[in-house]
CSV table of C-alpha atoms and ligand atoms in Angstrom, one decimal:
chain,number,residue,atom,x,y,z
A,29,MET,CA,0.0,0.0,0.0
A,30,VAL,CA,1.2,3.5,-0.8
A,31,SER,CA,2.0,5.4,2.3
A,32,GLY,CA,0.6,8.9,2.2
A,33,LEU,CA,-1.7,11.5,3.7
A,34,VAL,CA,-4.9,9.4,3.1
A,35,SER,CA,-3.5,5.9,3.0
A,36,GLY,CA,-6.1,3.1,3.2
A,37,ARG,CA,-9.1,5.5,2.9
A,38,LEU,CA,-11.9,5.0,0.4
A,39,ALA,CA,-12.6,8.3,-1.5
A,40,LEU,CA,-15.6,9.2,-3.7
A,41,VAL,CA,-15.0,12.0,-6.2
A,42,THR,CA,-17.9,13.4,-8.3
A,43,GLY,CA,-17.3,15.2,-11.5
A,44,ALA,CA,-14.2,13.0,-11.7
A,45,GLY,CA,-14.1,12.8,-15.5
A,46,SER,CA,-12.5,16.2,-16.0
A,47,GLY,CA,-10.7,19.1,-14.5
A,48,ILE,CA,-10.5,19.5,-10.7
A,49,GLY,CA,-12.3,16.2,-10.0
A,50,ARG,CA,-9.8,14.3,-12.2
A,51,ALA,CA,-6.9,16.0,-10.5
A,52,ALA,CA,-8.4,15.2,-7.1
A,53,CYS,CA,-8.5,11.5,-8.0
A,54,GLN,CA,-4.8,11.8,-9.1
A,55,VAL,CA,-3.6,13.4,-5.9
A,56,LEU,CA,-5.8,11.4,-3.5
A,57,SER,CA,-4.6,8.1,-5.1
A,58,ARG,CA,-1.0,9.4,-5.0
A,59,GLU,CA,-1.5,9.9,-1.2
A,60,GLY,CA,-2.7,6.3,-0.8
A,61,ALA,CA,-6.5,6.5,-1.1
A,62,THR,CA,-8.6,4.1,-3.1
A,63,VAL,CA,-10.6,6.2,-5.5
A,64,ILE,CA,-14.0,5.9,-6.9
A,65,ALA,CA,-14.3,8.3,-9.9
A,66,ALA,CA,-17.9,9.1,-10.6
A,67,ASP,CA,-19.1,11.3,-13.4
A,68,LYS,CA,-22.1,11.7,-15.7
A,69,ASN,CA,-19.7,10.6,-18.4
A,70,TYR,CA,-18.6,7.1,-17.5
A,71,ASN,CA,-15.9,6.9,-20.2
A,72,ALA,CA,-14.3,10.1,-18.9
A,73,ALA,CA,-14.4,8.7,-15.4
A,74,MET,CA,-12.8,5.5,-16.6
A,75,GLU,CA,-10.1,7.5,-18.4
A,76,THR,CA,-9.4,9.3,-15.1
A,77,ILE,CA,-8.8,5.9,-13.4
A,78,LYS,CA,-6.8,4.5,-16.3
A,79,THR,CA,-4.5,7.5,-16.9
A,80,HIS,CA,-4.3,9.2,-13.5
A,81,THR,CA,-4.3,6.6,-10.8
A,82,ALA,CA,-2.3,3.5,-10.0
A,83,LEU,CA,-2.8,0.8,-12.7
A,84,ALA,CA,-3.9,-2.9,-12.5
A,85,SER,CA,-6.4,-5.1,-14.3
A,86,GLY,CA,-10.1,-5.5,-14.4
A,87,ALA,CA,-13.2,-4.6,-16.4
A,88,ASN,CA,-14.4,-1.5,-14.5
A,89,MET,CA,-11.8,-1.6,-11.7
A,90,ILE,CA,-8.2,-0.6,-11.9
A,91,GLY,CA,-6.4,-2.0,-8.9
A,92,ASP,CA,-8.8,-1.1,-6.2
A,93,HIS,CA,-9.9,2.1,-8.0
A,94,SER,CA,-13.1,2.2,-10.0
A,95,ALA,CA,-15.2,4.3,-12.2
A,96,ALA,CA,-18.9,4.9,-12.0
A,97,GLU,CA,-21.7,6.6,-13.9
A,98,LEU,CA,-23.5,9.2,-11.7
A,99,ASP,CA,-25.9,12.0,-12.2
A,100,VAL,CA,-25.6,14.0,-8.9
A,101,SER,CA,-28.9,15.8,-9.6
A,102,ASP,CA,-30.8,12.5,-9.6
A,103,SER,CA,-31.5,10.9,-6.2
A,104,SER,CA,-32.0,7.4,-7.6
A,105,SER,CA,-28.6,7.6,-9.4
A,106,VAL,CA,-27.0,8.7,-6.1
A,107,GLN,CA,-28.7,5.9,-4.2
A,108,LYS,CA,-27.7,3.4,-6.8
A,109,LEU,CA,-24.0,4.5,-6.5
A,110,LEU,CA,-24.1,4.0,-2.7
A,111,GLN,CA,-25.4,0.5,-3.2
A,112,THR,CA,-22.8,-0.3,-5.9
A,113,ILE,CA,-20.0,0.9,-3.7
A,114,LYS,CA,-21.2,-1.0,-0.7
A,115,SER,CA,-21.4,-4.3,-2.6
A,116,GLN,CA,-18.1,-3.6,-4.5
A,117,TYR,CA,-16.0,-2.6,-1.4
A,118,ASN,CA,-18.1,-3.7,1.5
A,119,ALA,CA,-17.3,-0.3,2.9
A,120,THR,CA,-18.5,3.3,2.9
A,121,PRO,CA,-16.3,6.1,1.6
A,122,THR,CA,-14.8,8.2,4.4
A,123,ILE,CA,-13.7,10.9,1.9
A,124,VAL,CA,-16.3,12.5,-0.4
A,125,VAL,CA,-15.4,15.3,-2.8
A,126,ASN,CA,-18.2,17.1,-4.6
A,127,SER,CA,-16.7,18.5,-7.7
A,128,ALA,CA,-19.5,17.9,-10.3
A,129,GLY,CA,-20.6,21.3,-11.5
A,130,ILE,CA,-21.9,23.1,-14.6
A,131,THR,CA,-22.3,26.6,-15.9
A,132,ARG,CA,-25.1,28.0,-18.1
A,133,ASP,CA,-24.1,31.6,-18.4
A,134,ASN,CA,-26.3,34.5,-19.5
A,135,TRP,CA,-27.2,38.0,-18.4
A,136,LEU,CA,-29.8,38.0,-15.6
A,137,LEU,CA,-32.3,39.6,-17.8
A,138,LYS,CA,-31.9,36.9,-20.5
A,139,LEU,CA,-31.4,33.8,-18.4
A,140,SER,CA,-33.9,31.1,-19.1
A,141,GLU,CA,-35.7,29.3,-16.4
A,142,GLU,CA,-34.3,26.0,-17.8
A,143,ASP,CA,-30.7,27.2,-17.4
A,144,TYR,CA,-31.4,28.5,-13.9
A,145,ASP,CA,-32.9,25.1,-13.0
A,146,SER,CA,-30.1,23.0,-14.5
A,147,VAL,CA,-27.4,24.9,-12.7
A,148,ALA,CA,-29.2,24.8,-9.3
A,149,ASN,CA,-30.0,21.1,-9.8
A,150,VAL,CA,-26.4,20.0,-10.5
A,151,ASN,CA,-24.4,22.4,-8.3
A,152,LEU,CA,-26.7,22.9,-5.3
A,153,LYS,CA,-29.2,20.0,-5.2
A,154,GLY,CA,-26.4,17.6,-6.4
A,155,THR,CA,-24.2,18.6,-3.5
A,156,PHE,CA,-27.2,18.2,-1.1
A,157,LEU,CA,-28.0,14.7,-2.4
A,158,ILE,CA,-24.5,13.5,-2.2
A,159,MET,CA,-23.9,15.0,1.3
A,160,GLN,CA,-27.2,13.6,2.6
A,161,THR,CA,-26.7,10.1,1.2
A,162,PHE,CA,-23.0,9.6,1.9
A,163,GLY,CA,-23.2,11.6,5.2
A,164,LYS,CA,-25.9,9.2,6.4
A,165,ALA,CA,-23.8,6.2,5.2
A,166,MET,CA,-20.8,7.5,7.2
A,167,ALA,CA,-23.0,8.0,10.2
A,168,ASP,CA,-24.5,4.5,10.0
A,169,ALA,CA,-21.1,3.0,9.6
A,170,LYS,CA,-19.9,5.1,12.6
A,171,THR,CA,-16.8,6.2,10.7
A,172,PRO,CA,-15.2,9.6,10.9
A,173,GLY,CA,-15.2,11.3,7.6
A,174,SER,CA,-14.4,14.3,5.5
A,175,ILE,CA,-16.6,16.0,2.9
A,176,VAL,CA,-15.1,18.6,0.6
A,177,ASN,CA,-17.5,20.7,-1.5
A,178,ILE,CA,-16.2,22.7,-4.4
A,179,SER,CA,-17.9,26.1,-4.4
A,180,SER,CA,-16.4,29.1,-6.3
A,181,ILE,CA,-15.0,32.5,-5.6
A,182,VAL,CA,-17.9,34.0,-7.6
A,183,GLY,CA,-20.2,32.7,-4.9
A,184,LYS,CA,-18.6,35.3,-2.7
A,185,TYR,CA,-18.4,38.3,-5.1
A,186,GLY,CA,-20.8,37.5,-8.0
A,187,ASN,CA,-19.8,37.6,-11.6
A,188,ILE,CA,-21.4,39.1,-14.7
A,189,GLY,CA,-23.4,36.5,-16.6
A,190,GLN,CA,-23.4,34.0,-13.7
A,191,SER,CA,-26.4,34.9,-11.5
A,192,ASN,CA,-27.5,31.3,-11.5
A,193,TYR,CA,-24.0,29.9,-11.0
A,194,ALA,CA,-22.9,32.4,-8.3
A,195,ALA,CA,-26.1,31.8,-6.3
A,196,SER,CA,-25.7,28.0,-6.5
A,197,LYS,CA,-22.1,28.3,-5.3
A,198,ALA,CA,-23.0,30.7,-2.4
A,199,GLY,CA,-25.6,28.1,-1.5
A,200,VAL,CA,-22.9,25.4,-1.4
A,201,VAL,CA,-21.0,27.5,1.2
A,202,ALA,CA,-24.1,28.0,3.4
A,203,MET,CA,-24.9,24.3,3.1
A,204,THR,CA,-21.3,23.3,4.0
A,205,GLN,CA,-21.4,25.5,7.1
A,206,THR,CA,-24.7,24.0,8.2
A,207,ALA,CA,-23.7,20.4,7.5
A,208,ALA,CA,-20.5,21.0,9.5
A,209,LYS,CA,-22.6,22.2,12.5
A,210,GLU,CA,-24.9,19.1,12.2
A,211,LEU,CA,-22.3,16.4,11.5
A,212,GLY,CA,-19.5,17.6,13.8
A,213,LYS,CA,-20.7,15.5,16.7
A,214,LEU,CA,-20.3,12.4,14.4
A,215,ASN,CA,-16.7,13.4,13.7
A,216,ILE,CA,-17.6,14.1,10.1
A,217,ARG,CA,-15.9,17.3,8.9
A,218,VAL,CA,-17.4,19.3,6.1
A,219,ASN,CA,-15.4,22.1,4.3
A,220,ALA,CA,-15.7,24.1,1.1
A,221,ILE,CA,-13.1,25.3,-1.4
A,222,LEU,CA,-13.7,28.5,-3.4
A,223,PRO,CA,-11.4,28.2,-6.4
A,224,GLY,CA,-10.6,31.2,-8.5
A,225,PHE,CA,-10.0,30.8,-12.3
A,226,VAL,CA,-8.6,27.4,-13.0
A,227,ASN,CA,-7.4,26.0,-16.2
A,228,THR,CA,-10.1,23.4,-17.0
A,229,PRO,CA,-12.7,22.8,-19.7
A,230,ILE,CA,-15.4,24.7,-17.7
A,231,ILE,CA,-13.8,28.0,-18.5
A,232,SER,CA,-13.3,27.2,-22.2
A,233,THR,CA,-16.4,29.2,-23.1
A,234,VAL,CA,-15.0,32.4,-21.4
A,235,PRO,CA,-13.7,34.7,-24.2
A,236,ASP,CA,-10.0,35.4,-24.2
A,237,LYS,CA,-10.6,39.1,-23.7
A,238,VAL,CA,-12.6,38.5,-20.5
A,239,LYS,CA,-9.9,36.1,-19.3
A,240,GLU,CA,-7.3,38.8,-19.8
A,241,GLN,CA,-9.4,41.2,-17.7
A,242,MET,CA,-9.9,38.6,-15.0
A,243,LEU,CA,-6.1,37.9,-14.8
A,244,LYS,CA,-5.4,41.5,-14.1
A,245,LEU,CA,-7.2,41.0,-10.8
A,246,VAL,CA,-5.1,38.0,-9.8
A,247,PRO,CA,-1.9,38.9,-7.9
A,248,LEU,CA,-0.2,35.7,-9.1
A,249,GLN,CA,-1.1,36.8,-12.6
A,250,ARG,CA,-2.1,33.4,-14.0
A,251,LEU,CA,-4.8,30.8,-14.0
A,252,GLY,CA,-4.6,28.1,-11.4
A,253,GLU,CA,-4.0,24.5,-12.4
A,254,PRO,CA,-6.4,21.7,-11.3
A,255,ASN,CA,-3.7,20.0,-9.2
A,256,GLU,CA,-3.3,23.2,-7.1
A,257,ILE,CA,-7.0,22.8,-6.0
A,258,ALA,CA,-6.5,19.0,-5.7
A,259,GLU,CA,-3.7,19.5,-3.2
A,260,VAL,CA,-6.0,21.5,-0.9
A,261,ILE,CA,-8.8,19.0,-1.4
A,262,THR,CA,-6.4,16.3,-0.2
A,263,PHE,CA,-5.2,18.3,2.8
A,264,LEU,CA,-8.9,18.8,3.8
A,265,SER,CA,-9.5,15.1,3.3
A,266,SER,CA,-6.6,14.1,5.5
A,267,ASP,CA,-6.0,14.1,9.2
A,268,LYS,CA,-3.6,17.0,8.7
A,269,SER,CA,-6.8,19.2,8.8
A,270,SER,CA,-8.4,17.3,11.8
A,271,PHE,CA,-9.6,20.5,13.5
A,272,VAL,CA,-10.9,22.2,10.3
A,273,THR,CA,-14.6,22.1,9.7
A,274,GLY,CA,-17.1,24.5,8.4
A,275,ALA,CA,-14.4,26.4,6.6
A,276,ALA,CA,-14.6,28.0,3.2
A,277,ILE,CA,-11.1,28.4,1.8
A,278,ASP,CA,-10.3,30.7,-1.1
A,279,VAL,CA,-7.8,29.1,-3.5
A,280,THR,CA,-7.5,31.9,-6.1
A,281,GLY,CA,-4.0,33.1,-6.6
A,282,GLY,CA,-5.0,36.1,-4.5
A,283,PHE,CA,-8.1,37.3,-6.5
B,326,NAP,P1,-15.1,20.5,-15.6
B,326,NAP,O1,-13.8,20.2,-16.2
B,326,NAP,O2,-16.2,20.8,-16.5
B,326,NAP,O3,-15.5,19.2,-14.8
B,326,NAP,C1,-16.8,19.0,-14.2
B,326,NAP,C2,-17.2,17.6,-14.4
B,326,NAP,O4,-18.5,17.4,-13.8
B,326,NAP,C3,-17.4,17.2,-15.9
B,326,NAP,O5,-16.8,15.9,-16.1
B,326,NAP,C4,-18.9,17.1,-16.0
B,326,NAP,O6,-19.3,16.2,-17.1
B,326,NAP,C5,-19.3,16.6,-14.7
B,326,NAP,N1,-20.7,16.7,-14.4
B,326,NAP,C6,-21.5,17.7,-14.9
B,326,NAP,N2,-22.8,17.5,-14.5
B,326,NAP,C7,-22.8,16.3,-13.8
B,326,NAP,C8,-23.8,15.6,-13.1
B,326,NAP,N3,-25.1,16.0,-13.1
B,326,NAP,N4,-23.4,14.5,-12.4
B,326,NAP,C9,-22.1,14.1,-12.4
B,326,NAP,N5,-21.1,14.8,-13.0
B,326,NAP,C10,-21.5,15.9,-13.7
B,326,NAP,O7,-15.1,21.6,-14.5
B,326,NAP,P2,-14.0,21.9,-13.4
B,326,NAP,O8,-13.4,23.2,-13.6
B,326,NAP,O9,-13.2,20.7,-13.0
B,326,NAP,O10,-15.1,22.1,-12.2
B,326,NAP,C11,-15.1,21.3,-11.0
B,326,NAP,C12,-15.8,22.1,-10.0
B,326,NAP,O11,-15.1,23.3,-9.7
B,326,NAP,C13,-17.2,22.6,-10.4
B,326,NAP,O12,-18.1,22.5,-9.3
B,326,NAP,C14,-17.0,24.1,-10.7
B,326,NAP,O13,-18.1,24.8,-10.6
B,326,NAP,C15,-15.9,24.4,-9.7
B,326,NAP,N6,-15.1,25.6,-10.1
B,326,NAP,C16,-14.3,25.6,-11.2
B,326,NAP,C17,-13.6,26.7,-11.5
B,326,NAP,C18,-12.7,26.9,-12.7
B,326,NAP,O14,-12.2,28.0,-13.0
B,326,NAP,N7,-12.4,25.8,-13.4
B,326,NAP,C19,-13.6,27.8,-10.6
B,326,NAP,C20,-14.4,27.8,-9.5
B,326,NAP,C21,-15.1,26.6,-9.2
B,326,NAP,P3,-19.7,16.9,-18.5
B,326,NAP,O15,-18.4,17.5,-19.0
B,326,NAP,O16,-20.2,15.7,-19.2
B,326,NAP,O17,-20.7,18.0,-18.2
C-alpha cells in the first residue's frame, strides 16, 4: 500500500471525468486512497482511473480504484451508486469530494428558467443529495469522515453573466457550514473550497478578452492548475486538517 496522507481511505469524487475532479483522483490516489471516480460521463471517469491513478487489471476496476456513472442531480442515481460501492467494497467512503458542476451563463435579464434550474440542480441539489446520502452512510457506519465541497469565488463576489452559478455556489458554502454544524458530533468534517479561475474545460467558453481582464485582478497573474486545487482537497480530506470544519477556503492566486 502507498504510504501517504490518506492511506487506506476510500474516496468518492464526483465530476471526476474532468478538471478538478480528475486532479483530485490523481492526488488522492498518490496519497494512498482508493478512489471511486464518478461522473455523468462514465468513459471520462474510466479515463481518469486509467491514466491518472495506479494501474492494474479488471473490467471496470483498476487495482482497487473504480469508475462509476453518476448524475448528482438524480436521487435514484446517487442511491444506486451508494449500493454499488457497498457491494463492491463492503465499505462506505470516508472521503467525499463534490466536484461535479456546470455553468449555463447568461445575463440575468436573459437567463432562461431552464438554465437557472439545470445549474441549481447540479451544483446545489447535487451537493445536497451526495452529502445527505453519503453523510448518512458514514453516520450509519460510525466512521469519521471528511466531505469537501467545491464552491467558487464567484459565490462570494458575484460575476457578470453568472447569477445562476454564483447563487448556486453561495448556497454550497451555506450548506457546507450548516452540515459542519450538524455532523461535527459524528466526527464528520465538512469544508468548502472556493477556487478562482482554474485551467479546466469549464472556462473554455470564457472569451480570451474576458480572461485577460480577470487575470489583471489575480496577484499571481495566472490561471490556477487543477492539481493546485486538488492538493488543498487532499489536505482537507486528510487528518492534517483534523480541527478544520465549516471552513470556506479561497484558492484563487489572491483574486
Ligand atoms: P469540468 O472540467 O467541466 O468538470 C466538471 C465535471 O462534472 C465534468 O466531467 C462534467 O461532465 C461533470 N458533471 C456535470 N454534470 C454532472 C452531473 N449531473 N453529475 C455528475 N457529473 C457531472 O469543470 P471543473 O473546472 O473541473 O469544475 C469542477 C468544480 O469546480 C465545479 O463544481 C466548478 O463549478 C468548480 N469551479 C471551477 C472553477 C474553474 O475555474 N475551473 C472555478 C471555481 C469553481 P460533463 O463534462 O459531461 O458535463
